[in-house]
C-alpha atoms as a PDB file:
ATOM      1  CA  MET A   1       7.597  10.012   9.965  1.00  0.00           C
ATOM      2  CA  ASP A   2      10.480   7.593  10.178  1.00  0.00           C
ATOM      3  CA  LYS A   3      12.278   6.715   7.005  1.00  0.00           C
ATOM      4  CA  LYS A   4      13.425   3.129   6.873  1.00  0.00           C
ATOM      5  CA  ALA A   5      17.210   3.036   6.956  1.00  0.00           C
ATOM      6  CA  PRO A   6      19.019   0.001   5.565  1.00  0.00           C
ATOM      7  CA  ALA A   7      19.855  -2.584   8.230  1.00  0.00           C
ATOM      8  CA  GLY A   8      23.006  -1.723  10.126  1.00  0.00           C
ATOM      9  CA  ASN A   9      22.933   1.966   9.202  1.00  0.00           C
ATOM     10  CA  SER A  10      21.720   4.596  11.593  1.00  0.00           C
ATOM     11  CA  PRO A  11      19.828   7.532  10.126  1.00  0.00           C
ATOM     12  CA  ARG A  12      21.997  10.551   9.365  1.00  0.00           C
ATOM     13  CA  PRO A  13      21.190  13.746  11.224  1.00  0.00           C
ATOM     14  CA  ASN A  14      20.166  16.749   9.155  1.00  0.00           C
ATOM     15  CA  PRO A  15      23.457  18.608   8.608  1.00  0.00           C
ATOM     16  CA  LEU A  16      21.684  21.991   8.450  1.00  0.00           C
ATOM     17  CA  PRO A  17      18.620  21.973  10.735  1.00  0.00           C
ATOM     18  CA  GLY A  18      16.044  24.528   9.655  1.00  0.00           C
ATOM     19  CA  CYS A  19      17.634  25.040   6.211  1.00  0.00           C
ATOM     20  CA  PRO A  20      15.075  24.870   3.375  1.00  0.00           C
ATOM     21  CA  MET A  21      17.686  23.583   0.911  1.00  0.00           C
ATOM     22  CA  ALA A  22      18.660  20.742   3.239  1.00  0.00           C
ATOM     23  CA  ALA A  23      14.976  19.878   3.699  1.00  0.00           C
ATOM     24  CA  ALA A  24      14.412  19.838  -0.072  1.00  0.00           C
ATOM     25  CA  PHE A  25      17.458  17.677  -0.751  1.00  0.00           C
ATOM     26  CA  ALA A  26      16.430  15.277   2.009  1.00  0.00           C
ATOM     27  CA  ALA A  27      13.005  14.857   0.404  1.00  0.00           C
ATOM     28  CA  ILE A  28      13.886  14.748  -3.315  1.00  0.00           C
ATOM     29  CA  GLY A  29      17.671  14.404  -3.456  1.00  0.00           C
ATOM     30  CA  GLY A  30      19.458  11.234  -4.374  1.00  0.00           C
ATOM     31  CA  LYS A  31      20.115   9.309  -7.527  1.00  0.00           C
ATOM     32  CA  TRP A  32      16.567   8.095  -8.285  1.00  0.00           C
ATOM     33  CA  LYS A  33      13.944  10.217  -6.519  1.00  0.00           C
ATOM     34  CA  LEU A  34      13.602  12.886  -9.208  1.00  0.00           C
ATOM     35  CA  THR A  35      13.341  10.195 -11.876  1.00  0.00           C
ATOM     36  CA  LEU A  36      10.651   8.368  -9.903  1.00  0.00           C
ATOM     37  CA  LEU A  37       8.740  11.606  -9.351  1.00  0.00           C
ATOM     38  CA  TYR A  38       9.045  12.323 -13.085  1.00  0.00           C
ATOM     39  CA  TRP A  39       7.487   8.985 -14.017  1.00  0.00           C
ATOM     40  CA  LEU A  40       4.776   9.252 -11.374  1.00  0.00           C
ATOM     41  CA  GLY A  41       4.041  12.733 -12.723  1.00  0.00           C
ATOM     42  CA  HIS A  42       2.945  10.980 -15.915  1.00  0.00           C
ATOM     43  CA  GLY A  43       0.533   8.735 -14.025  1.00  0.00           C
ATOM     44  CA  GLU A  44       0.344   6.034 -11.411  1.00  0.00           C
ATOM     45  CA  SER A  45       2.420   2.919 -11.837  1.00  0.00           C
ATOM     46  CA  HIS A  46       3.109  -0.402 -10.207  1.00  0.00           C
ATOM     47  CA  PHE A  47       6.503  -1.398  -8.834  1.00  0.00           C
ATOM     48  CA  ALA A  48       7.580  -3.383 -11.908  1.00  0.00           C
ATOM     49  CA  GLY A  49       6.588  -0.532 -14.219  1.00  0.00           C
ATOM     50  CA  LEU A  50       8.714   1.917 -12.262  1.00  0.00           C
ATOM     51  CA  ARG A  51      11.590  -0.531 -12.247  1.00  0.00           C
ATOM     52  CA  ARG A  52      11.439  -0.944 -16.036  1.00  0.00           C
ATOM     53  CA  ARG A  53      11.385   2.810 -16.612  1.00  0.00           C
ATOM     54  CA  SER A  54      14.128   3.542 -14.102  1.00  0.00           C
ATOM     55  CA  ALA A  55      16.558   0.797 -15.133  1.00  0.00           C
ATOM     56  CA  PRO A  56      19.202   0.016 -13.885  1.00  0.00           C
ATOM     57  CA  ILE A  57      17.743   0.619 -10.406  1.00  0.00           C
ATOM     58  CA  THR A  58      17.727  -2.480  -8.209  1.00  0.00           C
ATOM     59  CA  PRO A  59      14.486  -3.650  -6.563  1.00  0.00           C
ATOM     60  CA  LYS A  60      15.995  -2.983  -3.122  1.00  0.00           C
ATOM     61  CA  VAL A  61      16.943   0.610  -3.921  1.00  0.00           C
ATOM     62  CA  LEU A  62      13.612   1.233  -5.675  1.00  0.00           C
ATOM     63  CA  ALA A  63      11.726   0.025  -2.593  1.00  0.00           C
ATOM     64  CA  GLU A  64      13.878   2.220  -0.315  1.00  0.00           C
ATOM     65  CA  GLN A  65      13.382   5.303  -2.490  1.00  0.00           C
ATOM     66  CA  LEU A  66       9.617   4.749  -2.711  1.00  0.00           C
ATOM     67  CA  ARG A  67       9.435   4.265   1.076  1.00  0.00           C
ATOM     68  CA  GLU A  68      11.258   7.534   1.632  1.00  0.00           C
ATOM     69  CA  LEU A  69       9.046   9.402  -0.837  1.00  0.00           C
ATOM     70  CA  GLU A  70       6.020   7.901   0.904  1.00  0.00           C
ATOM     71  CA  ALA A  71       7.368   8.878   4.343  1.00  0.00           C
ATOM     72  CA  ASP A  72       7.751  12.470   3.122  1.00  0.00           C
ATOM     73  CA  GLY A  73       4.155  12.495   1.881  1.00  0.00           C
ATOM     74  CA  LEU A  74       5.061  12.827  -1.808  1.00  0.00           C
ATOM     75  CA  VAL A  75       3.944   9.368  -2.945  1.00  0.00           C
ATOM     76  CA  GLU A  76       1.187   7.072  -1.807  1.00  0.00           C
ATOM     77  CA  ARG A  77       1.142   3.307  -1.993  1.00  0.00           C
ATOM     78  CA  VAL A  78      -2.236   1.810  -2.867  1.00  0.00           C
ATOM     79  CA  ALA A  79      -2.831  -1.909  -2.392  1.00  0.00           C
ATOM     80  CA  THR A  80      -5.160  -3.175  -5.120  1.00  0.00           C
ATOM     81  CA  GLY A  81      -6.285  -6.293  -3.239  1.00  0.00           C
ATOM     82  CA  PRO A  82      -5.038  -9.048  -0.994  1.00  0.00           C
ATOM     83  CA  VAL A  83      -1.410 -10.143  -1.270  1.00  0.00           C
ATOM     84  CA  PRO A  84       0.044 -10.835  -3.876  1.00  0.00           C
ATOM     85  CA  ALA A  85      -2.020  -8.242  -5.748  1.00  0.00           C
ATOM     86  CA  PRO A  86       0.060  -5.502  -7.368  1.00  0.00           C
ATOM     87  CA  VAL A  87       0.622  -2.284  -5.481  1.00  0.00           C
ATOM     88  CA  ILE A  88       0.086   1.001  -7.290  1.00  0.00           C
ATOM     89  CA  TYR A  89       2.202   4.066  -6.562  1.00  0.00           C
ATOM     90  CA  ARG A  90       0.968   7.564  -7.315  1.00  0.00           C
ATOM     91  CA  LEU A  91       1.751  11.124  -6.398  1.00  0.00           C
ATOM     92  CA  THR A  92      -0.157  12.669  -3.544  1.00  0.00           C
ATOM     93  CA  PRO A  93      -1.595  16.155  -4.035  1.00  0.00           C
ATOM     94  CA  TYR A  94       1.395  17.414  -2.030  1.00  0.00           C
ATOM     95  CA  GLY A  95       3.716  15.368  -4.276  1.00  0.00           C
ATOM     96  CA  SER A  96       2.265  17.121  -7.317  1.00  0.00           C
ATOM     97  CA  THR A  97       3.571  20.422  -5.954  1.00  0.00           C
ATOM     98  CA  VAL A  98       7.154  19.283  -6.639  1.00  0.00           C
ATOM     99  CA  LEU A  99       6.505  18.641 -10.358  1.00  0.00           C
ATOM    100  CA  PRO A 100       7.572  22.156 -11.452  1.00  0.00           C
ATOM    101  CA  VAL A 101      10.934  21.491  -9.783  1.00  0.00           C
ATOM    102  CA  VAL A 102      11.212  18.100 -11.501  1.00  0.00           C
ATOM    103  CA  GLU A 103      10.334  19.663 -14.866  1.00  0.00           C
ATOM    104  CA  GLY A 104      12.866  22.446 -14.320  1.00  0.00           C
ATOM    105  CA  VAL A 105      15.590  19.887 -13.617  1.00  0.00           C
ATOM    106  CA  ARG A 106      14.581  17.887 -16.717  1.00  0.00           C
ATOM    107  CA  VAL A 107      14.745  20.983 -18.946  1.00  0.00           C
ATOM    108  CA  TRP A 108      18.106  21.981 -17.467  1.00  0.00           C
ATOM    109  CA  GLY A 109      19.333  18.410 -18.029  1.00  0.00           C
ATOM    110  CA  GLU A 110      18.354  18.574 -21.713  1.00  0.00           C
ATOM    111  CA  GLU A 111      20.427  21.712 -22.160  1.00  0.00           C
ATOM    112  CA  HIS A 112      23.308  20.200 -20.232  1.00  0.00           C
ATOM    113  CA  LEU A 113      23.246  17.133 -22.495  1.00  0.00           C
ATOM    114  CA  ARG A 114      23.401  19.384 -25.578  1.00  0.00           C
ATOM    115  CA  ARG A 115      26.552  21.014 -24.193  1.00  0.00           C
ATOM    116  CA  SER A 116      28.175  17.695 -23.367  1.00  0.00           C
ATOM    117  CA  PRO A 117      30.270  16.043 -26.094  1.00  0.00           C
ATOM    118  CA  ALA A 118      29.472  12.562 -24.696  1.00  0.00           C
ATOM    119  CA  ALA A 119      25.719  13.050 -24.418  1.00  0.00           C
ATOM    120  CA  GLY A 120      24.700   9.759 -26.019  1.00  0.00           C
ATOM    121  CA  THR A 121      21.234   9.075 -27.362  1.00  0.00           C
ATOM    122  CA  PRO A 122      18.150  10.626 -25.779  1.00  0.00           C
ATOM    123  CA  MET A 123      16.360   8.463 -23.226  1.00  0.00           C
ATOM    124  CA  SER A 124      12.646   8.056 -22.711  1.00  0.00           C
ATOM    125  CA  CYS A 125      12.467  10.840 -20.130  1.00  0.00           C
ATOM    126  CA  VAL A 126      12.435  13.651 -22.676  1.00  0.00           C
ATOM    127  CA  ASN A 127       8.696  14.377 -22.500  1.00  0.00           C
ATOM    128  CA  ALA A 128       7.495  17.351 -20.465  1.00  0.00           C
ATOM    129  CA  ILE A 129       5.267  16.678 -17.483  1.00  0.00           C
ATOM    130  CA  ALA A 130       1.777  17.797 -18.418  1.00  0.00           C
END
């Protein structure tokens, strides 16, 4: 499946063809994908709901990230009616298989925040994925 690259940019070749780590990072790496998978692990959501939870993500970047997750078969986009009806995003059964990885990263992140002197206040992503 082709991922939609931003206009003017050509897709980057896989730097390590056949490497499982490179494949994993291509599918779930990046600044927002794990966060989006975390929220979708708590239930389906529409675009605006994901944007609110993942602030300060821009609508353009959110759309790109969702398109890439959809292209990799992790997320599905469900139209709820004719345009301009809201679109619902949810994890596919295959997308649900990545939730243990997402939860592991979240737990590690909690511990990392405890060790950091500039941790700040806890955000709303502190709940375990059921």
